[in-house]
Short mmCIF file of C-alpha atoms and ligand atoms in Angstrom, two decimals:
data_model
loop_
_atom_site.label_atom_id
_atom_site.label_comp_id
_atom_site.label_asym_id
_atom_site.label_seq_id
_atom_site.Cartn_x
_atom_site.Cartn_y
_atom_site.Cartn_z
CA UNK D 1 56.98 72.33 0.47
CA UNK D 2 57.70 73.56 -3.19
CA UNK D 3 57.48 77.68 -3.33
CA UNK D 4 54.53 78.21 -5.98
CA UNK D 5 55.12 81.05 -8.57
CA UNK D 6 52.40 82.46 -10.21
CA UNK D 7 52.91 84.35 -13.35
CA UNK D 8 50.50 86.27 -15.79
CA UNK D 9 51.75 84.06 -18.87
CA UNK D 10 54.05 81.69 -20.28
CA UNK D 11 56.08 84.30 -21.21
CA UNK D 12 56.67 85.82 -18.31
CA UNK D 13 57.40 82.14 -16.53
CA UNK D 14 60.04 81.71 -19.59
CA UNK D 15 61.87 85.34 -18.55
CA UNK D 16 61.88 84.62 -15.14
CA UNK D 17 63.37 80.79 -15.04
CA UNK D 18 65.92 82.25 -17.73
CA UNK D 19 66.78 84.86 -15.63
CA UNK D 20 67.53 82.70 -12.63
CA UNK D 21 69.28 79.77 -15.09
CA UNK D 22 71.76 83.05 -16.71
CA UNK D 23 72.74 84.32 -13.46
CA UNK D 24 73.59 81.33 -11.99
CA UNK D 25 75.69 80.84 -15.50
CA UNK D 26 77.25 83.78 -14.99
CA UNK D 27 78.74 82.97 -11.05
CA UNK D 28 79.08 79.12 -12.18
CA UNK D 29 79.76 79.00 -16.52
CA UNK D 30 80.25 75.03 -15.83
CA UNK D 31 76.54 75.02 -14.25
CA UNK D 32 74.56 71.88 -15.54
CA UNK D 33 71.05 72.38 -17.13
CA UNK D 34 68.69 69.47 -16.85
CA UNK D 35 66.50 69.94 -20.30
CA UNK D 36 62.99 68.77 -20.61
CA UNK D 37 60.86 68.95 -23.71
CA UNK D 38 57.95 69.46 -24.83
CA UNK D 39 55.99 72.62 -25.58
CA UNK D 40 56.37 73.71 -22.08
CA UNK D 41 59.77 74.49 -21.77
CA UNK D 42 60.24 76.44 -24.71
CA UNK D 43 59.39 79.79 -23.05
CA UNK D 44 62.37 79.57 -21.23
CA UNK D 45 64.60 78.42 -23.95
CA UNK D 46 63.42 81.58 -25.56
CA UNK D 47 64.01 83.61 -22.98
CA UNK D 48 67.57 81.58 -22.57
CA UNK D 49 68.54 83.14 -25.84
CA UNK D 50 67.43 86.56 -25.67
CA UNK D 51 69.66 86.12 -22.13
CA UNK D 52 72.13 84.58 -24.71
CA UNK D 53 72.00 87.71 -26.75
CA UNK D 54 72.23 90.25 -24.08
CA UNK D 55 76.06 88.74 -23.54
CA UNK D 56 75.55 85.46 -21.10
CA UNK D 57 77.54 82.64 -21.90
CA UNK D 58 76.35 79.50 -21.89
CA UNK D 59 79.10 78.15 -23.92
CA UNK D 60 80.70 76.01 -21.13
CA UNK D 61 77.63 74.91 -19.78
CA UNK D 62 76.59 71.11 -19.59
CA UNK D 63 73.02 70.00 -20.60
CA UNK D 64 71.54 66.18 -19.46
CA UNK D 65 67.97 65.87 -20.96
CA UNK D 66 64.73 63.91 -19.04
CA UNK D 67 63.94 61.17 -21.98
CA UNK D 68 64.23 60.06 -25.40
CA UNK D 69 61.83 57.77 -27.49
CA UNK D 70 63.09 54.71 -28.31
CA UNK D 71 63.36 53.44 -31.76
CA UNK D 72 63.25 56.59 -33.93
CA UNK D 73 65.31 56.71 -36.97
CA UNK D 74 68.83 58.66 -36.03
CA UNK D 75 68.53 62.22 -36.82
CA UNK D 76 64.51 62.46 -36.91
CA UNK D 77 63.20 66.39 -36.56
CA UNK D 78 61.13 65.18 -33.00
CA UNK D 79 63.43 62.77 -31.46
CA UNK D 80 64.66 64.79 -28.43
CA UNK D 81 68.14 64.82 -29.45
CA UNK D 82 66.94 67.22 -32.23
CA UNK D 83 64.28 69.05 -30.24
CA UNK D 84 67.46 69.68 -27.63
CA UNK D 85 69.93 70.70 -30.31
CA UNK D 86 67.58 73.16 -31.79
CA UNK D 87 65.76 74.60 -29.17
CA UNK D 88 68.89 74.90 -26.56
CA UNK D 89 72.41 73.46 -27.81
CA UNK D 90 72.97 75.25 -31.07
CA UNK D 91 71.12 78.91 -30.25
CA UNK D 92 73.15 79.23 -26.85
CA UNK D 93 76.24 77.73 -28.36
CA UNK D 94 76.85 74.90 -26.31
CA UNK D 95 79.46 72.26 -26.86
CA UNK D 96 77.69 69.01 -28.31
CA UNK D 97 80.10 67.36 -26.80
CA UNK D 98 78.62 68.63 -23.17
CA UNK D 99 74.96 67.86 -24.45
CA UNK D 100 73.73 64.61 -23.36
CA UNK D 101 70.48 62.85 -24.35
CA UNK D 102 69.39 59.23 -23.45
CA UNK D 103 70.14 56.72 -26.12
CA UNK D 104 66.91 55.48 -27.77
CA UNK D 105 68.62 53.53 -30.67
CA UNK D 106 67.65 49.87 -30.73
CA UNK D 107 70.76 48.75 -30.88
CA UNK D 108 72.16 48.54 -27.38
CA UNK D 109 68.90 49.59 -25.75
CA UNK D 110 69.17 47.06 -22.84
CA UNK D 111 72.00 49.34 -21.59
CA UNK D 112 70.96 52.73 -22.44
CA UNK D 113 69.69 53.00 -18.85
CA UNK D 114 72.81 52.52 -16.79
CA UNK D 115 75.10 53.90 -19.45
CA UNK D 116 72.81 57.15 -18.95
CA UNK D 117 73.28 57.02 -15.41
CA UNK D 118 76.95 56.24 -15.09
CA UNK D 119 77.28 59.39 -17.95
CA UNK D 120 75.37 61.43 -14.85
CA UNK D 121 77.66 59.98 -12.16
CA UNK D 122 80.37 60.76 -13.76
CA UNK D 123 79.83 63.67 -14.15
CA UNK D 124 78.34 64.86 -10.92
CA UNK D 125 74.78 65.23 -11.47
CA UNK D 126 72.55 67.94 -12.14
CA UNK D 127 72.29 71.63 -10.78
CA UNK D 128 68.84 72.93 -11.70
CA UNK D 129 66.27 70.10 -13.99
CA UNK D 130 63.49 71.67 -15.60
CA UNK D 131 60.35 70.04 -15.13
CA UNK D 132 56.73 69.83 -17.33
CA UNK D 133 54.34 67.72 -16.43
CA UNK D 134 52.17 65.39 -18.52
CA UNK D 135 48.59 65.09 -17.93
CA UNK D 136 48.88 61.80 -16.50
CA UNK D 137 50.70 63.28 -13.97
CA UNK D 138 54.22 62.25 -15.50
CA UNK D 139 57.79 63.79 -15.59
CA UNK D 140 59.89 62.77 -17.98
CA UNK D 141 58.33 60.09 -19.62
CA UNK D 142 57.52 58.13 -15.92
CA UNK D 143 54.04 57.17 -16.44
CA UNK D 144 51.76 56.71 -13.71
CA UNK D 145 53.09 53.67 -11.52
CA UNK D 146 56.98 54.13 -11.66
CA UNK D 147 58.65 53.76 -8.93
CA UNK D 148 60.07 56.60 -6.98
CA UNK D 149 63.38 54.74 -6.82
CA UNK D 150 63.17 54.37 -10.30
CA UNK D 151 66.53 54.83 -12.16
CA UNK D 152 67.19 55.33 -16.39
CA UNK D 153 65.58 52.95 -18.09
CA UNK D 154 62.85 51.63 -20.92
CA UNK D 155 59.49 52.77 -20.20
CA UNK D 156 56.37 51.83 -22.39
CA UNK D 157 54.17 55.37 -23.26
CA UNK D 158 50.32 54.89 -22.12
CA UNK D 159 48.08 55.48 -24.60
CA UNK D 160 47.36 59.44 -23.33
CA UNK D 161 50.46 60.24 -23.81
CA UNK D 162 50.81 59.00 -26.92
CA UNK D 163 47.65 60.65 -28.39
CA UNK D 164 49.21 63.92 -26.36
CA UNK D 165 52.23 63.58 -28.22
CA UNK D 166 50.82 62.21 -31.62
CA UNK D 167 50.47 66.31 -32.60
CA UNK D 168 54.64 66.61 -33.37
CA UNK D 169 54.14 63.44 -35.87
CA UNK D 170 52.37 62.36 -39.26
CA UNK D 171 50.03 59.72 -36.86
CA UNK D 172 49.41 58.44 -33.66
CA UNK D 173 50.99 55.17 -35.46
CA UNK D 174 54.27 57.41 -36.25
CA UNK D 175 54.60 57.92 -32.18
CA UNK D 176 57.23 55.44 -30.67
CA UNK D 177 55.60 53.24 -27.77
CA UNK D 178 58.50 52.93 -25.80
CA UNK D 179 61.35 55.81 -24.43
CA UNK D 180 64.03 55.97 -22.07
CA UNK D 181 63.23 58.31 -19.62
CA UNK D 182 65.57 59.29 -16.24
CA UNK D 183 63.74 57.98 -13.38
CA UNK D 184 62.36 59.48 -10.97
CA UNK D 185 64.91 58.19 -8.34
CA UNK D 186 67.13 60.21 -10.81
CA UNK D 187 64.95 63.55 -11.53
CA UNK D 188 65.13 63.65 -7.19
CA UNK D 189 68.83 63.51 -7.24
CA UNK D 190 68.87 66.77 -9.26
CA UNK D 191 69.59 69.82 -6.72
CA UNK D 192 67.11 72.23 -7.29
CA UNK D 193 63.69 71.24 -9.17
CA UNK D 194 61.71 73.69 -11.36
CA UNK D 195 58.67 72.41 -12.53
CA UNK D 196 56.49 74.40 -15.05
CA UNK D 197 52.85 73.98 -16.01
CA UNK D 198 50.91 76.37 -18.43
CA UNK D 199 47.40 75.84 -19.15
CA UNK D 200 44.18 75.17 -18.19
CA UNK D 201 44.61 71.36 -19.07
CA UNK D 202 47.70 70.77 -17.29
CA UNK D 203 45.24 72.25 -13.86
CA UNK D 204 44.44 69.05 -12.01
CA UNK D 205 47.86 67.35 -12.40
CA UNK D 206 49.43 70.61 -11.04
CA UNK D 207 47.36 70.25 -8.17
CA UNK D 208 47.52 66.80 -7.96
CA UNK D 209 51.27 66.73 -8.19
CA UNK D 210 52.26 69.60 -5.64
CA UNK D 211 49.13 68.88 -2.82
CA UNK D 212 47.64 65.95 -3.13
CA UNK D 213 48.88 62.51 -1.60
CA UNK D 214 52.44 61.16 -2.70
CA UNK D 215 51.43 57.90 -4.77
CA UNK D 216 53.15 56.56 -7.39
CA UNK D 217 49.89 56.65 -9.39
CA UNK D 218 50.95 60.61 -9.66
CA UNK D 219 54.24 60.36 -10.39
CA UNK D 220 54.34 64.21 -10.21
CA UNK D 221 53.96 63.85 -6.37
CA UNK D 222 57.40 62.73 -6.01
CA UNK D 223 58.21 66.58 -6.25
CA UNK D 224 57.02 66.51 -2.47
CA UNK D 225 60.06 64.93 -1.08
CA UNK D 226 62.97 67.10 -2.66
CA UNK D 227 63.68 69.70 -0.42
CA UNK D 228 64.14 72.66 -3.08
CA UNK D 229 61.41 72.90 -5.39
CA UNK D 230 60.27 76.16 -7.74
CA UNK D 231 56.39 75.43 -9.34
CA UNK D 232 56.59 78.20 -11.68
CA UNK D 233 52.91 77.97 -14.00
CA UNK D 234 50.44 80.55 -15.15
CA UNK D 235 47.00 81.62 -13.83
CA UNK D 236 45.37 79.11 -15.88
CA UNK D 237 47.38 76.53 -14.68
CA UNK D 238 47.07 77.24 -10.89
CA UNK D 239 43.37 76.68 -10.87
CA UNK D 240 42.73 73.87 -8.81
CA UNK D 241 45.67 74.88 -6.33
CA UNK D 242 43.67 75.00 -2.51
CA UNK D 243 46.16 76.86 -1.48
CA UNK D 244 46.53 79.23 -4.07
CA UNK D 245 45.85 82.62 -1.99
CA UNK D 246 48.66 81.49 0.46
CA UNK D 247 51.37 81.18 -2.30
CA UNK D 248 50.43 84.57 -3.11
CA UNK D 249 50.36 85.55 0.32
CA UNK D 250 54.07 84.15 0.81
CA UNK D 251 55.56 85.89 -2.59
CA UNK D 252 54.34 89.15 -1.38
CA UNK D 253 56.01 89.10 1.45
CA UNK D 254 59.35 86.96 0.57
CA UNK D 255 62.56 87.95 2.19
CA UNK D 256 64.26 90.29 -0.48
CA UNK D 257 67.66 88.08 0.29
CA UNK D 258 65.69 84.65 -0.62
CA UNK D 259 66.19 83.49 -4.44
CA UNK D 260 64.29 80.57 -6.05
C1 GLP P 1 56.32 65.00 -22.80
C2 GLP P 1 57.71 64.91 -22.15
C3 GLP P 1 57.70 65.50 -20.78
C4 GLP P 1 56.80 66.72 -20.80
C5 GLP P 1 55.38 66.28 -20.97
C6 GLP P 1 54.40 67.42 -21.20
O1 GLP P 1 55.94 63.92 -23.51
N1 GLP P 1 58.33 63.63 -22.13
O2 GLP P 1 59.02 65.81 -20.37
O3 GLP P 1 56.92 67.44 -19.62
O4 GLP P 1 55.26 65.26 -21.91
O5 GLP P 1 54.45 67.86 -22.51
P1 GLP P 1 54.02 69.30 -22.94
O6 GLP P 1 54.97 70.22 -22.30
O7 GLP P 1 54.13 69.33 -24.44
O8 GLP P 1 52.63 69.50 -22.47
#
């Protein structure tokens, strides 16, 4: 089962992920971050540089992120090569060279997938992937329906999403229909999940994700069957959790030696 967090506010989610992410850094510099986007991780990558700031270095860390849309000129402010470089590879001084993002450029698309995942087997996966969720229940960009097997590859965005996402461009008609997104076959390969959810929208795909059944029609389910998984989210966010009072029951009274 995943260990659920609850925290008074984003911020304090952000501190406490960092935290973990910095002192890991600091016993392993070549640790390897799995990046998401989205407004939800940004707490952290705030907190990342204030960690950043206070003398970790994250200079020889590695970064892989979830998902890229496909199709967006090269350079553009919200493809997620630019939302990575900003938020995370140029404020904690990582190597570009380290920092990988799927390949959304239309030429060569047919192979972005397995040139993604040969770029993560070859380099020996991922140690901690953060995780937000989308309120069709997706992770990286796998909608409702992917396969748990799934690997990298071309996904088409359902219309939710793209009316969620329409608020970081001119339109909805500026929002790319299809990404590349890390499957979820891939996200469970990742060693240590951390999924974060702020909000009281995000409520009923947080609950849906960590208890309800494992379907592919909630692709957040397949959190269920990794065997070390942190659900770190805000009061707000933890709303429709049945089991709510026993993840606070089981945080007060964690073993001082257990970590996340
Ligand atoms: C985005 C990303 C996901 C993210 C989700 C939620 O489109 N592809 O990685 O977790 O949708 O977004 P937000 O954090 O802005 O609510």
């Amino acid at each position: 089962m995943a260990e659920v967090i609850v925290l008074d506010s984003p911020e304090d989610a952000g501190r406490f992920v960092a935290a973990h992410i910095a002192a890991q850094v600091r016993r392993e510099p070549t640790f390897t971050l799995g990046v998401a986007t989205g407004s939800t991780p940004l707490p952290v990558y705030e907190a990342l540089r204030a960690e950043s700031a206070a003398g970790t270095d994250f200079s020889r860390m590695t970064a892989f992120a979830l998902d890229e849309y496909v199709g967006l000129p090269a350079g553009h402010v919200e493809s997620y090569r630019s939302v990575v470089d900003r938020e995370v590879t140029e404020p904690l001084g990582l190597d570009a060279a380290r920092v990988h993002v799927p390949d959304g450029s239309l030429d060569g698309i047919e192979t972005a997938g397995e040139r993604y995942e040969a770029a993560l087997d070859a380099h020996g996966g991922v140690d901690l992937q953060l995780l937000g969720i989308g309120r069709t229940g997706h992770l990286g960009f796998n909608e409702p329906g992917s396969s748990f097997g799934s690997l990298t590859r071309v996904k088409t965005l359902t219309e939710r999403t793209r009316i969620d996402n329409a608020r970081f461009f001119d339109s909805l008609d500026d929002v790319p229909i299809h990404c590349v997104t890390q499957g979820l076959g891939t996200i469970l390969r990742a060693r240590h999940l951390v999924l974060l959810a702020f909000g009281a929208g995000k409520a009923e795909a947080l609950a849906a994700a960590v208890e309800g059944p494992v379907s592919a029609s909630m692709p957040g389910s397949a959190i269920q069957l990794h065997q070390r998984v942190t659900v770190v989210i805000d009061r707000e966010a933890a709303a429709s959790l049945e089991y709510r009072d026993y993840y606070r029951w089981a945080q007060d009274h964690k073993p001082q030696w257990q970590g996340i």
